[in-house]
Amino acid sequence: MDKIDIVLAVNGQPYDVRVEYRRTLADTLRDECGLTGTHLGCEHGVCGACTVLVDGQPVRSCLMFAVQAQGKKIETVEGLAHEGKMHPLQEAFIQQHALQCGFCTPGFLMLARGILEQNPSLSDDEIVEALSSNLCRCTGYRNIIAAVKQARDAMLEANTK
Ligand code: FES
Ligand code: FES
């Protein structure tokens, strides 16, 4: 199987990897980059567990080839905390008990980060609608929604100081 050398920019770091053309971004992040925070559930675009940001857009990394991500800015859950300080979304997920087994959590965190960066003042209804694209097998949706609303409010408040 033919392979290609590519460089992926993940969380501000360059990763030199050698992959098959058909290798997904999700598998490459986990296996070649060692960033196993990105989870794989369905592997066909349904569950959202594999959500990462590509140039700021939430993307299902099981549906994207690694070669397509060259030259783009990739962000994974490992890059969410900054200088030892948790992101407001991470703090809110803890405070609202928004995870049970935690399998879906990285995908929800990255989805929430992407939508709040695109629109920091999303309404409650818009948050519910956006989060409906991801699945939680533990069905903890109420707490996940509450956490994202809390993070939205905290981030809005921080931006007005
Ligand atoms: Fe990618 Fe389910 S693993 S959407
Ligand atoms: Fe278990 Fe969501 S917390 S799948």
PDB file of C-alpha atoms and ligand atoms in Angstrom:
ATOM      1  CA  MET A   1       0.000   0.000   0.000  1.00  0.00           C
ATOM      2  CA  ASP A   2       1.410   3.385  -1.035  1.00  0.00           C
ATOM      3  CA  LYS A   3       2.204   5.788   1.744  1.00  0.00           C
ATOM      4  CA  ILE A   4       2.863   9.505   1.810  1.00  0.00           C
ATOM      5  CA  ASP A   5       4.851  11.747   4.153  1.00  0.00           C
ATOM      6  CA  ILE A   6       2.789  14.602   5.497  1.00  0.00           C
ATOM      7  CA  VAL A   7       3.023  17.187   8.262  1.00  0.00           C
ATOM      8  CA  LEU A   8       0.005  17.844  10.431  1.00  0.00           C
ATOM      9  CA  ALA A   9      -0.253  20.948  12.598  1.00  0.00           C
ATOM     10  CA  VAL A  10      -2.027  19.766  15.729  1.00  0.00           C
ATOM     11  CA  ASN A  11      -2.526  22.000  18.742  1.00  0.00           C
ATOM     12  CA  GLY A  12       0.231  24.264  17.448  1.00  0.00           C
ATOM     13  CA  GLN A  13       2.779  21.444  17.074  1.00  0.00           C
ATOM     14  CA  PRO A  14       4.028  19.937  13.800  1.00  0.00           C
ATOM     15  CA  TYR A  15       3.709  16.147  13.482  1.00  0.00           C
ATOM     16  CA  ASP A  16       5.663  14.408  10.715  1.00  0.00           C
ATOM     17  CA  VAL A  17       3.749  11.286   9.809  1.00  0.00           C
ATOM     18  CA  ARG A  18       3.804   8.636   7.091  1.00  0.00           C
ATOM     19  CA  VAL A  19       0.361   7.398   6.196  1.00  0.00           C
ATOM     20  CA  GLU A  20      -1.583   5.540   3.566  1.00  0.00           C
ATOM     21  CA  TYR A  21      -3.645   7.850   1.365  1.00  0.00           C
ATOM     22  CA  ARG A  22      -6.820   6.295   2.754  1.00  0.00           C
ATOM     23  CA  ARG A  23      -5.810   6.703   6.413  1.00  0.00           C
ATOM     24  CA  THR A  24      -8.400   8.701   8.334  1.00  0.00           C
ATOM     25  CA  LEU A  25      -7.504  11.781  10.324  1.00  0.00           C
ATOM     26  CA  ALA A  26      -8.930  10.104  13.454  1.00  0.00           C
ATOM     27  CA  ASP A  27      -6.702   7.036  13.132  1.00  0.00           C
ATOM     28  CA  THR A  28      -3.697   9.212  12.308  1.00  0.00           C
ATOM     29  CA  LEU A  29      -4.215  11.445  15.331  1.00  0.00           C
ATOM     30  CA  ARG A  30      -4.538   8.421  17.615  1.00  0.00           C
ATOM     31  CA  ASP A  31      -1.946   6.056  16.186  1.00  0.00           C
ATOM     32  CA  GLU A  32       0.670   8.199  14.437  1.00  0.00           C
ATOM     33  CA  CYS A  33       0.455  11.325  16.636  1.00  0.00           C
ATOM     34  CA  GLY A  34      -0.284   9.502  19.889  1.00  0.00           C
ATOM     35  CA  LEU A  35      -3.204  11.823  20.633  1.00  0.00           C
ATOM     36  CA  THR A  36      -5.687   9.268  21.917  1.00  0.00           C
ATOM     37  CA  GLY A  37      -8.052  11.844  23.413  1.00  0.00           C
ATOM     38  CA  THR A  38      -9.935  11.782  20.121  1.00  0.00           C
ATOM     39  CA  HIS A  39     -12.259   8.794  20.411  1.00  0.00           C
ATOM     40  CA  LEU A  40     -13.759   6.527  17.790  1.00  0.00           C
ATOM     41  CA  GLY A  41     -17.294   5.258  18.267  1.00  0.00           C
ATOM     42  CA  CYS A  42     -19.193   4.457  15.093  1.00  0.00           C
ATOM     43  CA  GLU A  43     -16.423   5.214  12.571  1.00  0.00           C
ATOM     44  CA  HIS A  44     -18.991   6.290   9.990  1.00  0.00           C
ATOM     45  CA  GLY A  45     -19.986   9.814  10.846  1.00  0.00           C
ATOM     46  CA  VAL A  46     -22.923   9.255  13.174  1.00  0.00           C
ATOM     47  CA  CYS A  47     -21.815   9.601  16.809  1.00  0.00           C
ATOM     48  CA  GLY A  48     -19.481  12.623  16.807  1.00  0.00           C
ATOM     49  CA  ALA A  49     -17.081  11.073  19.336  1.00  0.00           C
ATOM     50  CA  CYS A  50     -14.231  11.807  16.925  1.00  0.00           C
ATOM     51  CA  THR A  51     -14.990  15.536  16.580  1.00  0.00           C
ATOM     52  CA  VAL A  52     -11.950  17.799  16.263  1.00  0.00           C
ATOM     53  CA  LEU A  53     -11.585  21.336  14.945  1.00  0.00           C
ATOM     54  CA  VAL A  54     -10.106  21.865  11.493  1.00  0.00           C
ATOM     55  CA  ASP A  55      -9.495  25.550  10.792  1.00  0.00           C
ATOM     56  CA  GLY A  56     -11.975  26.256  13.585  1.00  0.00           C
ATOM     57  CA  GLN A  57     -14.760  24.090  12.178  1.00  0.00           C
ATOM     58  CA  PRO A  58     -16.001  21.016  14.065  1.00  0.00           C
ATOM     59  CA  VAL A  59     -15.227  18.022  11.854  1.00  0.00           C
ATOM     60  CA  ARG A  60     -15.860  14.301  12.235  1.00  0.00           C
ATOM     61  CA  SER A  61     -12.291  13.090  11.950  1.00  0.00           C
ATOM     62  CA  CYS A  62     -13.393   9.538  11.037  1.00  0.00           C
ATOM     63  CA  LEU A  63     -14.742  10.951   7.778  1.00  0.00           C
ATOM     64  CA  MET A  64     -11.682  12.986   6.797  1.00  0.00           C
ATOM     65  CA  PHE A  65      -8.457  11.645   5.367  1.00  0.00           C
ATOM     66  CA  ALA A  66      -5.248  12.757   7.063  1.00  0.00           C
ATOM     67  CA  VAL A  67      -3.889  13.957   3.720  1.00  0.00           C
ATOM     68  CA  GLN A  68      -6.823  16.367   3.477  1.00  0.00           C
ATOM     69  CA  ALA A  69      -5.784  17.986   6.766  1.00  0.00           C
ATOM     70  CA  GLN A  70      -2.349  19.059   5.547  1.00  0.00           C
ATOM     71  CA  GLY A  71      -1.832  22.799   5.825  1.00  0.00           C
ATOM     72  CA  LYS A  72      -4.814  23.189   8.120  1.00  0.00           C
ATOM     73  CA  LYS A  73      -4.960  24.065  11.797  1.00  0.00           C
ATOM     74  CA  ILE A  74      -6.098  21.010  13.725  1.00  0.00           C
ATOM     75  CA  GLU A  75      -7.217  21.216  17.339  1.00  0.00           C
ATOM     76  CA  THR A  76      -7.927  18.233  19.561  1.00  0.00           C
ATOM     77  CA  VAL A  77      -9.072  17.854  23.132  1.00  0.00           C
ATOM     78  CA  GLU A  78      -5.427  17.656  24.255  1.00  0.00           C
ATOM     79  CA  GLY A  79      -5.031  21.317  23.290  1.00  0.00           C
ATOM     80  CA  LEU A  80      -8.060  22.578  25.191  1.00  0.00           C
ATOM     81  CA  ALA A  81      -6.324  23.423  28.455  1.00  0.00           C
ATOM     82  CA  HIS A  82      -3.894  26.326  28.244  1.00  0.00           C
ATOM     83  CA  GLU A  83      -0.752  26.783  30.342  1.00  0.00           C
ATOM     84  CA  GLY A  84      -2.028  24.364  32.977  1.00  0.00           C
ATOM     85  CA  LYS A  85      -5.429  26.025  33.206  1.00  0.00           C
ATOM     86  CA  MET A  86      -8.542  24.201  32.130  1.00  0.00           C
ATOM     87  CA  HIS A  87     -10.766  25.652  29.439  1.00  0.00           C
ATOM     88  CA  PRO A  88     -14.103  27.030  30.760  1.00  0.00           C
ATOM     89  CA  LEU A  89     -15.836  24.146  28.993  1.00  0.00           C
ATOM     90  CA  GLN A  90     -13.771  21.606  30.915  1.00  0.00           C
ATOM     91  CA  GLU A  91     -14.514  23.370  34.198  1.00  0.00           C
ATOM     92  CA  ALA A  92     -18.221  23.482  33.393  1.00  0.00           C
ATOM     93  CA  PHE A  93     -18.326  19.787  32.439  1.00  0.00           C
ATOM     94  CA  ILE A  94     -16.835  18.931  35.831  1.00  0.00           C
ATOM     95  CA  GLN A  95     -19.114  21.256  37.775  1.00  0.00           C
ATOM     96  CA  GLN A  96     -22.255  20.094  35.966  1.00  0.00           C
ATOM     97  CA  HIS A  97     -21.313  16.394  36.098  1.00  0.00           C
ATOM     98  CA  ALA A  98     -21.593  16.337  32.323  1.00  0.00           C
ATOM     99  CA  LEU A  99     -19.867  13.015  31.861  1.00  0.00           C
ATOM    100  CA  GLN A 100     -20.453   9.492  33.027  1.00  0.00           C
ATOM    101  CA  CYS A 101     -18.180   7.038  31.224  1.00  0.00           C
ATOM    102  CA  GLY A 102     -16.549   9.977  29.411  1.00  0.00           C
ATOM    103  CA  PHE A 103     -16.318   8.279  26.045  1.00  0.00           C
ATOM    104  CA  CYS A 104     -18.265  10.971  24.206  1.00  0.00           C
ATOM    105  CA  THR A 105     -16.743  13.849  26.188  1.00  0.00           C
ATOM    106  CA  PRO A 106     -13.828  14.851  23.907  1.00  0.00           C
ATOM    107  CA  GLY A 107     -16.191  15.065  20.957  1.00  0.00           C
ATOM    108  CA  PHE A 108     -18.716  17.172  22.859  1.00  0.00           C
ATOM    109  CA  LEU A 109     -15.984  19.461  24.196  1.00  0.00           C
ATOM    110  CA  MET A 110     -14.544  20.119  20.753  1.00  0.00           C
ATOM    111  CA  LEU A 111     -17.977  20.539  19.171  1.00  0.00           C
ATOM    112  CA  ALA A 112     -18.916  23.024  21.909  1.00  0.00           C
ATOM    113  CA  ARG A 113     -15.669  24.901  21.527  1.00  0.00           C
ATOM    114  CA  GLY A 114     -16.173  25.203  17.800  1.00  0.00           C
ATOM    115  CA  ILE A 115     -19.754  26.443  17.978  1.00  0.00           C
ATOM    116  CA  LEU A 116     -19.022  28.918  20.789  1.00  0.00           C
ATOM    117  CA  GLU A 117     -16.027  30.330  18.930  1.00  0.00           C
ATOM    118  CA  GLN A 118     -18.183  30.847  15.871  1.00  0.00           C
ATOM    119  CA  ASN A 119     -20.970  32.449  17.907  1.00  0.00           C
ATOM    120  CA  PRO A 120     -20.134  33.257  21.558  1.00  0.00           C
ATOM    121  CA  SER A 121     -23.713  34.314  22.307  1.00  0.00           C
ATOM    122  CA  LEU A 122     -25.562  31.248  21.060  1.00  0.00           C
ATOM    123  CA  SER A 123     -29.066  31.001  22.501  1.00  0.00           C
ATOM    124  CA  ASP A 124     -30.076  28.067  24.699  1.00  0.00           C
ATOM    125  CA  ASP A 125     -32.106  26.616  21.845  1.00  0.00           C
ATOM    126  CA  GLU A 126     -29.221  26.967  19.412  1.00  0.00           C
ATOM    127  CA  ILE A 127     -26.933  25.125  21.833  1.00  0.00           C
ATOM    128  CA  VAL A 128     -29.438  22.273  22.155  1.00  0.00           C
ATOM    129  CA  GLU A 129     -29.782  22.023  18.394  1.00  0.00           C
ATOM    130  CA  ALA A 130     -26.027  22.082  17.770  1.00  0.00           C
ATOM    131  CA  LEU A 131     -25.304  19.454  20.419  1.00  0.00           C
ATOM    132  CA  SER A 132     -27.930  17.150  18.927  1.00  0.00           C
ATOM    133  CA  SER A 133     -25.357  16.161  16.314  1.00  0.00           C
ATOM    134  CA  ASN A 134     -23.380  14.126  18.863  1.00  0.00           C
ATOM    135  CA  LEU A 135     -24.418  11.005  20.750  1.00  0.00           C
ATOM    136  CA  CYS A 136     -23.859  10.107  24.400  1.00  0.00           C
ATOM    137  CA  ARG A 137     -24.367   6.420  25.092  1.00  0.00           C
ATOM    138  CA  CYS A 138     -24.842   7.201  28.778  1.00  0.00           C
ATOM    139  CA  THR A 139     -27.622   9.626  27.749  1.00  0.00           C
ATOM    140  CA  GLY A 140     -26.388  12.443  29.957  1.00  0.00           C
ATOM    141  CA  TYR A 141     -27.693  15.130  27.630  1.00  0.00           C
ATOM    142  CA  ARG A 142     -29.281  17.420  30.221  1.00  0.00           C
ATOM    143  CA  ASN A 143     -25.998  17.877  32.060  1.00  0.00           C
ATOM    144  CA  ILE A 144     -23.999  18.291  28.865  1.00  0.00           C
ATOM    145  CA  ILE A 145     -26.374  21.027  27.711  1.00  0.00           C
ATOM    146  CA  ALA A 146     -26.209  22.682  31.148  1.00  0.00           C
ATOM    147  CA  ALA A 147     -22.407  22.620  31.043  1.00  0.00           C
ATOM    148  CA  VAL A 148     -22.205  24.221  27.624  1.00  0.00           C
ATOM    149  CA  LYS A 149     -24.641  26.949  28.687  1.00  0.00           C
ATOM    150  CA  GLN A 150     -22.543  27.570  31.799  1.00  0.00           C
ATOM    151  CA  ALA A 151     -19.365  27.788  29.738  1.00  0.00           C
ATOM    152  CA  ARG A 152     -21.034  30.151  27.269  1.00  0.00           C
ATOM    153  CA  ASP A 153     -22.028  32.456  30.135  1.00  0.00           C
ATOM    154  CA  ALA A 154     -18.559  32.275  31.733  1.00  0.00           C
ATOM    155  CA  MET A 155     -16.824  33.018  28.439  1.00  0.00           C
ATOM    156  CA  LEU A 156     -19.151  35.932  27.678  1.00  0.00           C
ATOM    157  CA  GLU A 157     -18.539  37.365  31.128  1.00  0.00           C
ATOM    158  CA  ALA A 158     -14.774  36.984  30.776  1.00  0.00           C
ATOM    159  CA  ASN A 159     -14.886  38.802  27.426  1.00  0.00           C
ATOM    160  CA  THR A 160     -16.702  41.790  28.910  1.00  0.00           C
ATOM    161  CA  LYS A 161     -14.119  42.346  31.669  1.00  0.00           C
TER     162      LYS A 161
HETATM  163 FE1  FES B   1     -16.661   9.557  13.883  1.00  0.00          FE
HETATM  164 FE2  FES B   1     -18.631   8.295  15.161  1.00  0.00          FE
HETATM  165  S1  FES B   1     -16.494   7.880  15.233  1.00  0.00           S
HETATM  166  S2  FES B   1     -18.748  10.083  13.934  1.00  0.00           S
HETATM  167 FE1  FES B   2     -20.699   7.905  28.430  1.00  0.00          FE
HETATM  168 FE2  FES B   2     -21.351  10.058  27.028  1.00  0.00          FE
HETATM  169  S1  FES B   2     -20.654   9.971  29.093  1.00  0.00           S
HETATM  170  S2  FES B   2     -21.038   8.078  26.302  1.00  0.00           S
END
